[in-house]
PDB file of C-alpha atoms in Angstrom:
ATOM      1  CA  UNK A   5     -12.596 -37.378  37.317  1.00 45.00           C
ATOM      2  CA  UNK A   6      -8.845 -37.676  37.193  1.00 44.00           C
ATOM      3  CA  UNK A   7      -6.905 -38.991  34.252  1.00 50.00           C
ATOM      4  CA  UNK A   8      -4.407 -38.122  31.546  1.00 54.00           C
ATOM      5  CA  UNK A   9      -4.715 -34.543  30.193  1.00 58.00           C
ATOM      6  CA  UNK A  10      -6.157 -35.704  26.854  1.00 59.00           C
ATOM      7  CA  UNK A  11      -8.858 -37.725  28.617  1.00 59.00           C
ATOM      8  CA  UNK A  12      -9.733 -34.806  30.887  1.00 58.00           C
ATOM      9  CA  UNK A  13     -10.180 -32.464  27.907  1.00 61.00           C
ATOM     10  CA  UNK A  14     -12.349 -35.067  26.153  1.00 62.00           C
ATOM     11  CA  UNK A  15     -14.561 -35.437  29.221  1.00 58.00           C
ATOM     12  CA  UNK A  16     -14.922 -31.672  29.390  1.00 58.00           C
ATOM     13  CA  UNK A  17     -16.026 -31.498  25.752  1.00 62.00           C
ATOM     14  CA  UNK A  18     -18.634 -34.226  26.307  1.00 56.00           C
ATOM     15  CA  UNK A  19     -19.974 -32.531  29.441  1.00 54.00           C
ATOM     16  CA  UNK A  20     -20.210 -29.185  27.689  1.00 58.00           C
ATOM     17  CA  UNK A  21     -22.389 -30.660  24.949  1.00 59.00           C
ATOM     18  CA  UNK A  22     -24.834 -32.484  27.175  1.00 55.00           C
ATOM     19  CA  UNK A  23     -24.735 -31.473  30.855  1.00 59.00           C
ATOM     20  CA  UNK A  24     -23.900 -27.827  31.637  1.00 63.00           C
ATOM     21  CA  UNK A  25     -24.319 -28.155  35.408  1.00 73.00           C
ATOM     22  CA  UNK A  26     -21.950 -31.126  35.556  1.00 73.00           C
ATOM     23  CA  UNK A  27     -19.538 -29.230  33.312  1.00 75.00           C
ATOM     24  CA  UNK A  28     -19.633 -26.294  35.717  1.00 79.00           C
ATOM     25  CA  UNK A  29     -18.807 -28.501  38.704  1.00 82.00           C
ATOM     26  CA  UNK A  30     -16.039 -30.249  36.776  1.00 80.00           C
ATOM     27  CA  UNK A  31     -14.488 -26.953  35.713  1.00 84.00           C
ATOM     28  CA  UNK A  32     -14.522 -25.577  39.231  1.00 87.00           C
ATOM     29  CA  UNK A  33     -12.804 -28.709  40.521  1.00 88.00           C
ATOM     30  CA  UNK A  34     -10.224 -28.421  37.773  1.00 87.00           C
ATOM     31  CA  UNK A  35      -9.326 -24.933  39.021  1.00 88.00           C
ATOM     32  CA  UNK A  36      -9.464 -25.853  42.719  1.00 89.00           C
ATOM     33  CA  UNK A  37      -7.295 -28.950  42.282  1.00 87.00           C
ATOM     34  CA  UNK A  38      -5.069 -27.364  39.617  1.00 88.00           C
ATOM     35  CA  UNK A  39      -5.586 -30.246  37.264  1.00 84.00           C
ATOM     36  CA  UNK A  40      -3.435 -30.659  34.187  1.00 84.00           C
ATOM     37  CA  UNK A  41      -3.121 -29.540  31.505  1.00 84.00           C
ATOM     38  CA  UNK A  42      -3.114 -25.827  32.261  1.00 87.00           C
ATOM     39  CA  UNK A  43      -5.279 -25.247  29.164  1.00 87.00           C
ATOM     40  CA  UNK A  44      -8.047 -27.059  31.017  1.00 86.00           C
ATOM     41  CA  UNK A  45      -7.890 -24.557  33.876  1.00 89.00           C
ATOM     42  CA  UNK A  46      -7.652 -21.542  31.577  1.00 91.00           C
ATOM     43  CA  UNK A  47     -10.692 -22.685  29.585  1.00 87.00           C
ATOM     44  CA  UNK A  48     -12.510 -23.401  32.820  1.00 88.00           C
ATOM     45  CA  UNK A  49     -12.082 -19.911  34.254  1.00 90.00           C
ATOM     46  CA  UNK A  50     -13.183 -18.249  31.000  1.00 87.00           C
ATOM     47  CA  UNK A  51     -16.335 -20.418  30.990  1.00 84.00           C
ATOM     48  CA  UNK A  52     -17.089 -19.933  34.707  1.00 84.00           C
ATOM     49  CA  UNK A  53     -16.562 -16.184  34.420  1.00 79.00           C
ATOM     50  CA  UNK A  54     -19.895 -16.008  32.583  1.00 77.00           C
ATOM     51  CA  UNK A  55     -21.859 -18.344  34.881  1.00 76.00           C
ATOM     52  CA  UNK A  56     -23.173 -15.792  37.371  1.00 75.00           C
ATOM     53  CA  UNK A  57     -21.628 -13.551  40.012  1.00 78.00           C
ATOM     54  CA  UNK A  58     -21.023 -16.122  42.766  1.00 83.00           C
ATOM     55  CA  UNK A  59     -19.486 -18.736  40.479  1.00 85.00           C
ATOM     56  CA  UNK A  60     -17.416 -16.163  38.573  1.00 85.00           C
ATOM     57  CA  UNK A  61     -16.154 -14.612  41.813  1.00 87.00           C
ATOM     58  CA  UNK A  62     -14.961 -17.947  43.165  1.00 89.00           C
ATOM     59  CA  UNK A  63     -13.403 -19.123  39.895  1.00 90.00           C
ATOM     60  CA  UNK A  64     -11.496 -15.910  39.160  1.00 91.00           C
ATOM     61  CA  UNK A  65     -10.270 -15.583  42.752  1.00 91.00           C
ATOM     62  CA  UNK A  66      -8.763 -19.060  42.575  1.00 92.00           C
ATOM     63  CA  UNK A  67      -7.393 -18.639  39.060  1.00 93.00           C
ATOM     64  CA  UNK A  68      -5.661 -15.322  39.778  1.00 94.00           C
ATOM     65  CA  UNK A  69      -3.360 -17.152  42.201  1.00 94.00           C
ATOM     66  CA  UNK A  70      -2.751 -20.114  39.885  1.00 94.00           C
ATOM     67  CA  UNK A  71       0.947 -20.878  39.274  1.00 94.00           C
ATOM     68  CA  UNK A  72       0.340 -20.864  35.501  1.00 94.00           C
ATOM     69  CA  UNK A  73       0.658 -17.522  33.728  1.00 95.00           C
ATOM     70  CA  UNK A  74      -1.758 -18.787  31.073  1.00 94.00           C
ATOM     71  CA  UNK A  75      -4.427 -19.412  33.713  1.00 94.00           C
ATOM     72  CA  UNK A  76      -3.899 -16.011  35.335  1.00 96.00           C
ATOM     73  CA  UNK A  77      -4.157 -14.348  31.913  1.00 95.00           C
ATOM     74  CA  UNK A  78      -7.462 -16.156  31.351  1.00 94.00           C
ATOM     75  CA  UNK A  79      -8.692 -15.028  34.769  1.00 94.00           C
ATOM     76  CA  UNK A  80      -7.906 -11.406  33.933  1.00 94.00           C
ATOM     77  CA  UNK A  81      -9.823 -11.810  30.689  1.00 91.00           C
ATOM     78  CA  UNK A  82     -12.801 -13.198  32.626  1.00 90.00           C
ATOM     79  CA  UNK A  83     -12.689 -10.252  35.058  1.00 88.00           C
ATOM     80  CA  UNK A  84     -13.729  -7.871  32.290  1.00 86.00           C
ATOM     81  CA  UNK A  85     -17.071  -9.672  32.049  1.00 80.00           C
ATOM     82  CA  UNK A  86     -17.909  -9.863  35.743  1.00 69.00           C
ATOM     83  CA  UNK A  87     -21.136  -8.135  36.861  1.00 66.00           C
ATOM     84  CA  UNK A  88     -19.308  -6.464  39.771  1.00 67.00           C
ATOM     85  CA  UNK A  89     -16.803  -4.440  37.784  1.00 72.00           C
ATOM     86  CA  UNK A  90     -15.699  -2.357  40.731  1.00 73.00           C
ATOM     87  CA  UNK A  91     -14.240  -5.485  42.321  1.00 82.00           C
ATOM     88  CA  UNK A  92     -12.796  -6.465  38.948  1.00 87.00           C
ATOM     89  CA  UNK A  93     -10.890  -3.177  38.684  1.00 90.00           C
ATOM     90  CA  UNK A  94      -9.525  -3.642  42.199  1.00 89.00           C
ATOM     91  CA  UNK A  95      -8.223  -7.095  41.291  1.00 91.00           C
ATOM     92  CA  UNK A  96      -6.855  -6.248  37.849  1.00 92.00           C
ATOM     93  CA  UNK A  97      -4.916  -3.101  38.780  1.00 93.00           C
ATOM     94  CA  UNK A  98      -2.057  -4.867  40.643  1.00 92.00           C
ATOM     95  CA  UNK A  99      -1.363  -7.012  37.572  1.00 93.00           C
ATOM     96  CA  UNK A 100      -0.490  -3.867  35.618  1.00 92.00           C
ATOM     97  CA  UNK A 101       2.788  -3.968  37.593  1.00 90.00           C
ATOM     98  CA  UNK A 102       3.401  -7.702  37.206  1.00 92.00           C
ATOM     99  CA  UNK A 103       6.907  -8.740  36.035  1.00 92.00           C
ATOM    100  CA  UNK A 104       5.335 -10.831  33.247  1.00 92.00           C
ATOM    101  CA  UNK A 105       4.529  -8.753  30.162  1.00 90.00           C
ATOM    102  CA  UNK A 106       1.605 -11.010  29.214  1.00 92.00           C
ATOM    103  CA  UNK A 107      -0.122 -10.348  32.511  1.00 94.00           C
ATOM    104  CA  UNK A 108       0.518  -6.601  32.319  1.00 92.00           C
ATOM    105  CA  UNK A 109      -0.900  -6.471  28.801  1.00 91.00           C
ATOM    106  CA  UNK A 110      -3.978  -8.532  29.636  1.00 93.00           C
ATOM    107  CA  UNK A 111      -4.667  -6.507  32.786  1.00 93.00           C
ATOM    108  CA  UNK A 112      -4.589  -3.180  30.940  1.00 93.00           C
ATOM    109  CA  UNK A 113      -6.795  -4.528  28.127  1.00 92.00           C
ATOM    110  CA  UNK A 114      -9.316  -5.852  30.634  1.00 92.00           C
ATOM    111  CA  UNK A 115      -9.395  -2.539  32.486  1.00 92.00           C
ATOM    112  CA  UNK A 116      -9.970  -0.639  29.254  1.00 90.00           C
ATOM    113  CA  UNK A 117     -12.811  -3.012  28.368  1.00 90.00           C
ATOM    114  CA  UNK A 118     -14.397  -2.600  31.796  1.00 89.00           C
ATOM    115  CA  UNK A 119     -14.471   1.189  31.501  1.00 89.00           C
ATOM    116  CA  UNK A 120     -15.678   1.043  27.894  1.00 87.00           C
ATOM    117  CA  UNK A 121     -18.574  -1.302  28.660  1.00 86.00           C
ATOM    118  CA  UNK A 122     -19.635  -0.664  32.268  1.00 82.00           C
ATOM    119  CA  UNK A 123     -22.748   1.441  32.756  1.00 82.00           C
ATOM    120  CA  UNK A 124     -24.567   3.212  35.581  1.00 81.00           C
ATOM    121  CA  UNK A 125     -23.834   1.681  39.006  1.00 83.00           C
ATOM    122  CA  UNK A 126     -21.166  -0.689  37.684  1.00 83.00           C
ATOM    123  CA  UNK A 127     -19.320   2.192  36.051  1.00 85.00           C
ATOM    124  CA  UNK A 128     -19.530   4.327  39.174  1.00 88.00           C
ATOM    125  CA  UNK A 129     -18.170   1.446  41.276  1.00 87.00           C
ATOM    126  CA  UNK A 130     -15.286   0.993  38.858  1.00 88.00           C
ATOM    127  CA  UNK A 131     -14.524   4.721  38.819  1.00 91.00           C
ATOM    128  CA  UNK A 132     -14.558   4.874  42.609  1.00 92.00           C
ATOM    129  CA  UNK A 133     -11.893   2.170  42.750  1.00 91.00           C
ATOM    130  CA  UNK A 134      -9.868   4.094  40.164  1.00 93.00           C
ATOM    131  CA  UNK A 135     -10.160   7.317  42.180  1.00 93.00           C
ATOM    132  CA  UNK A 136      -8.912   5.466  45.246  1.00 93.00           C
ATOM    133  CA  UNK A 137      -5.979   4.073  43.302  1.00 92.00           C
ATOM    134  CA  UNK A 138      -5.053   7.591  42.163  1.00 93.00           C
ATOM    135  CA  UNK A 139      -5.116   8.899  45.736  1.00 93.00           C
ATOM    136  CA  UNK A 140      -2.756   6.097  46.755  1.00 91.00           C
ATOM    137  CA  UNK A 141      -0.423   6.829  43.837  1.00 89.00           C
ATOM    138  CA  UNK A 142      -1.187   3.511  42.138  1.00 86.00           C
ATOM    139  CA  UNK A 143      -1.953   4.714  38.610  1.00 91.00           C
ATOM    140  CA  UNK A 144       1.667   4.793  37.478  1.00 89.00           C
ATOM    141  CA  UNK A 145       1.265   1.331  35.976  1.00 90.00           C
ATOM    142  CA  UNK A 146      -2.116   2.213  34.457  1.00 93.00           C
ATOM    143  CA  UNK A 147      -1.788   5.827  33.247  1.00 94.00           C
ATOM    144  CA  UNK A 148      -4.862   5.329  31.074  1.00 94.00           C
ATOM    145  CA  UNK A 149      -6.722   5.838  34.342  1.00 94.00           C
ATOM    146  CA  UNK A 150      -5.807   9.539  34.422  1.00 95.00           C
ATOM    147  CA  UNK A 151      -7.567  10.195  31.124  1.00 95.00           C
ATOM    148  CA  UNK A 152     -10.569   8.038  32.085  1.00 94.00           C
ATOM    149  CA  UNK A 153     -10.943  10.012  35.320  1.00 95.00           C
ATOM    150  CA  UNK A 154     -10.428  13.289  33.443  1.00 95.00           C
ATOM    151  CA  UNK A 155     -13.362  12.536  31.161  1.00 93.00           C
ATOM    152  CA  UNK A 156     -15.567  11.856  34.176  1.00 91.00           C
ATOM    153  CA  UNK A 157     -14.399  15.047  35.907  1.00 94.00           C
ATOM    154  CA  UNK A 158     -15.295  17.007  32.746  1.00 93.00           C
ATOM    155  CA  UNK A 159     -18.788  15.508  32.721  1.00 91.00           C
ATOM    156  CA  UNK A 160     -19.163  16.526  36.358  1.00 92.00           C
ATOM    157  CA  UNK A 161     -18.229  20.126  35.511  1.00 94.00           C
ATOM    158  CA  UNK A 162     -14.839  19.956  37.247  1.00 95.00           C
ATOM    159  CA  UNK A 163     -12.866  21.388  34.343  1.00 95.00           C
ATOM    160  CA  UNK A 164      -9.749  22.475  36.235  1.00 95.00           C
ATOM    161  CA  UNK A 165      -9.383  19.066  37.844  1.00 95.00           C
ATOM    162  CA  UNK A 166     -10.015  17.428  34.465  1.00 96.00           C
ATOM    163  CA  UNK A 167      -7.234  19.466  32.861  1.00 96.00           C
ATOM    164  CA  UNK A 168      -4.806  18.442  35.589  1.00 96.00           C
ATOM    165  CA  UNK A 169      -5.673  14.788  34.941  1.00 96.00           C
ATOM    166  CA  UNK A 170      -5.442  15.177  31.154  1.00 96.00           C
ATOM    167  CA  UNK A 171      -1.997  16.722  31.541  1.00 95.00           C
ATOM    168  CA  UNK A 172      -0.776  13.953  33.833  1.00 95.00           C
ATOM    169  CA  UNK A 173      -2.229  11.294  31.561  1.00 95.00           C
ATOM    170  CA  UNK A 174      -0.719  12.785  28.410  1.00 94.00           C
ATOM    171  CA  UNK A 175       2.712  12.959  30.010  1.00 93.00           C
ATOM    172  CA  UNK A 176       2.698   9.389  31.373  1.00 94.00           C
ATOM    173  CA  UNK A 177       1.114   7.795  28.305  1.00 93.00           C
ATOM    174  CA  UNK A 178       3.673   9.523  26.092  1.00 90.00           C
ATOM    175  CA  UNK A 179       6.438   7.923  28.158  1.00 92.00           C
ATOM    176  CA  UNK A 180       5.249   4.401  27.303  1.00 90.00           C
ATOM    177  CA  UNK A 181       6.926   2.441  24.530  1.00 88.00           C
ATOM    178  CA  UNK A 182       6.227  -0.238  21.926  1.00 87.00           C
ATOM    179  CA  UNK A 183       2.883  -2.026  21.791  1.00 85.00           C
ATOM    180  CA  UNK A 184       1.949  -0.642  25.195  1.00 86.00           C
ATOM    181  CA  UNK A 185       2.171   2.903  23.851  1.00 88.00           C
ATOM    182  CA  UNK A 186       0.436   2.112  20.545  1.00 87.00           C
ATOM    183  CA  UNK A 187      -2.547   0.672  22.400  1.00 87.00           C
ATOM    184  CA  UNK A 188      -3.171   4.053  24.069  1.00 89.00           C
ATOM    185  CA  UNK A 189      -3.296   6.186  20.916  1.00 89.00           C
ATOM    186  CA  UNK A 190      -6.972   7.072  21.425  1.00 90.00           C
ATOM    187  CA  UNK A 191      -6.490   8.252  25.004  1.00 92.00           C
ATOM    188  CA  UNK A 192      -3.317  10.161  24.189  1.00 92.00           C
ATOM    189  CA  UNK A 193      -5.164  11.928  21.389  1.00 91.00           C
ATOM    190  CA  UNK A 194      -8.124  12.729  23.623  1.00 93.00           C
ATOM    191  CA  UNK A 195      -5.915  14.216  26.326  1.00 94.00           C
ATOM    192  CA  UNK A 196      -3.862  16.330  23.937  1.00 93.00           C
ATOM    193  CA  UNK A 197      -6.891  17.632  22.049  1.00 92.00           C
ATOM    194  CA  UNK A 198      -8.526  18.639  25.324  1.00 94.00           C
ATOM    195  CA  UNK A 199      -5.390  20.487  26.385  1.00 95.00           C
ATOM    196  CA  UNK A 200      -5.062  22.147  22.965  1.00 93.00           C
ATOM    197  CA  UNK A 201      -8.697  23.236  23.068  1.00 93.00           C
ATOM    198  CA  UNK A 202      -8.228  24.766  26.508  1.00 94.00           C
ATOM    199  CA  UNK A 203      -5.072  26.589  25.407  1.00 94.00           C
ATOM    200  CA  UNK A 204      -6.919  28.014  22.410  1.00 93.00           C
ATOM    201  CA  UNK A 205      -9.816  29.160  24.595  1.00 93.00           C
ATOM    202  CA  UNK A 206      -7.381  30.956  26.905  1.00 93.00           C
ATOM    203  CA  UNK A 207      -5.389  32.493  24.061  1.00 93.00           C
ATOM    204  CA  UNK A 208      -2.220  30.632  25.070  1.00 93.00           C
ATOM    205  CA  UNK A 209      -0.584  30.407  21.655  1.00 91.00           C
ATOM    206  CA  UNK A 210       2.656  28.743  22.782  1.00 92.00           C
ATOM    207  CA  UNK A 211       0.760  26.090  24.742  1.00 91.00           C
ATOM    208  CA  UNK A 212      -1.607  25.496  21.828  1.00 91.00           C
ATOM    209  CA  UNK A 213       1.319  25.143  19.454  1.00 89.00           C
ATOM    210  CA  UNK A 214       2.960  22.577  21.749  1.00 90.00           C
ATOM    211  CA  UNK A 215      -0.085  20.311  21.891  1.00 90.00           C
ATOM    212  CA  UNK A 216      -0.922  20.640  18.208  1.00 86.00           C
ATOM    213  CA  UNK A 217       2.671  19.742  17.367  1.00 85.00           C
ATOM    214  CA  UNK A 218       2.479  16.634  19.561  1.00 85.00           C
ATOM    215  CA  UNK A 219      -0.747  15.555  17.866  1.00 83.00           C
ATOM    216  CA  UNK A 220       0.366  16.174  14.293  1.00 81.00           C
ATOM    217  CA  UNK A 221       4.130  15.819  14.395  1.00 65.00           C
ATOM    218  CA  UNK A 222       6.191  17.401  11.626  1.00 42.00           C
ATOM    219  CA  UNK A 223       3.196  18.477   9.572  1.00 46.00           C
ATOM    220  CA  UNK A 224       1.620  20.459  12.353  1.00 47.00           C
ATOM    221  CA  UNK A 225       2.240  24.017  11.134  1.00 48.00           C
ATOM    222  CA  UNK A 226      -0.487  24.165   8.486  1.00 48.00           C
ATOM    223  CA  UNK A 227      -3.111  22.932  10.919  1.00 52.00           C
ATOM    224  CA  UNK A 228      -1.738  25.184  13.648  1.00 52.00           C
ATOM    225  CA  UNK A 229      -2.304  28.213  11.447  1.00 52.00           C
ATOM    226  CA  UNK A 230      -5.890  27.111  10.853  1.00 53.00           C
ATOM    227  CA  UNK A 231      -6.437  26.631  14.608  1.00 57.00           C
ATOM    228  CA  UNK A 232      -5.273  30.143  15.379  1.00 55.00           C
ATOM    229  CA  UNK A 233      -7.305  31.924  12.695  1.00 51.00           C
TER     230      UNK A 233
END
């Protein structure tokens, strides 16, 4: 039903309490017809993103092209919960380069969540999309992907390839700034520790010192001496 924004939100609340199927239909129409207010559409896509693969696929596809940034942000949030996470990665990656900082931030957070939570076939699908993006040179806007792929390469016994990815990831993550950089502290640490460990194993004292210094900053020397004992 059409009507003033306040009335539409009230109808949605009533439907949610008593008739989930009708609420689902109403929400989908709200996204399709771009009904106002935009909060209605953003709430709708978050709800529909958990209503099964077919419904979630349709809702997020529509919402990702919505003129409202708020609705697109909500769609990116919903992507992280989709059952087909390989497709979700494919759709979220371009938003890492979006001119709007809110969309870039939400896209990277959703991608991190996907790789943290996906398992088995879903995880392999997501990783395959990430590998393809790397081959096409599309990880510049999502350098976290280098470290994620490095961890997988290590588990597959491809240590030399893993080290190359850790090195690339450490370099590009270090170049980030502000909140974007702070949000990658765990991956930056993982990459640098892996590179330090490899340098120690190879007896490369200068290389080890460099990575330990980056991890520990000004107080690195005491720990460096312990690492080289």
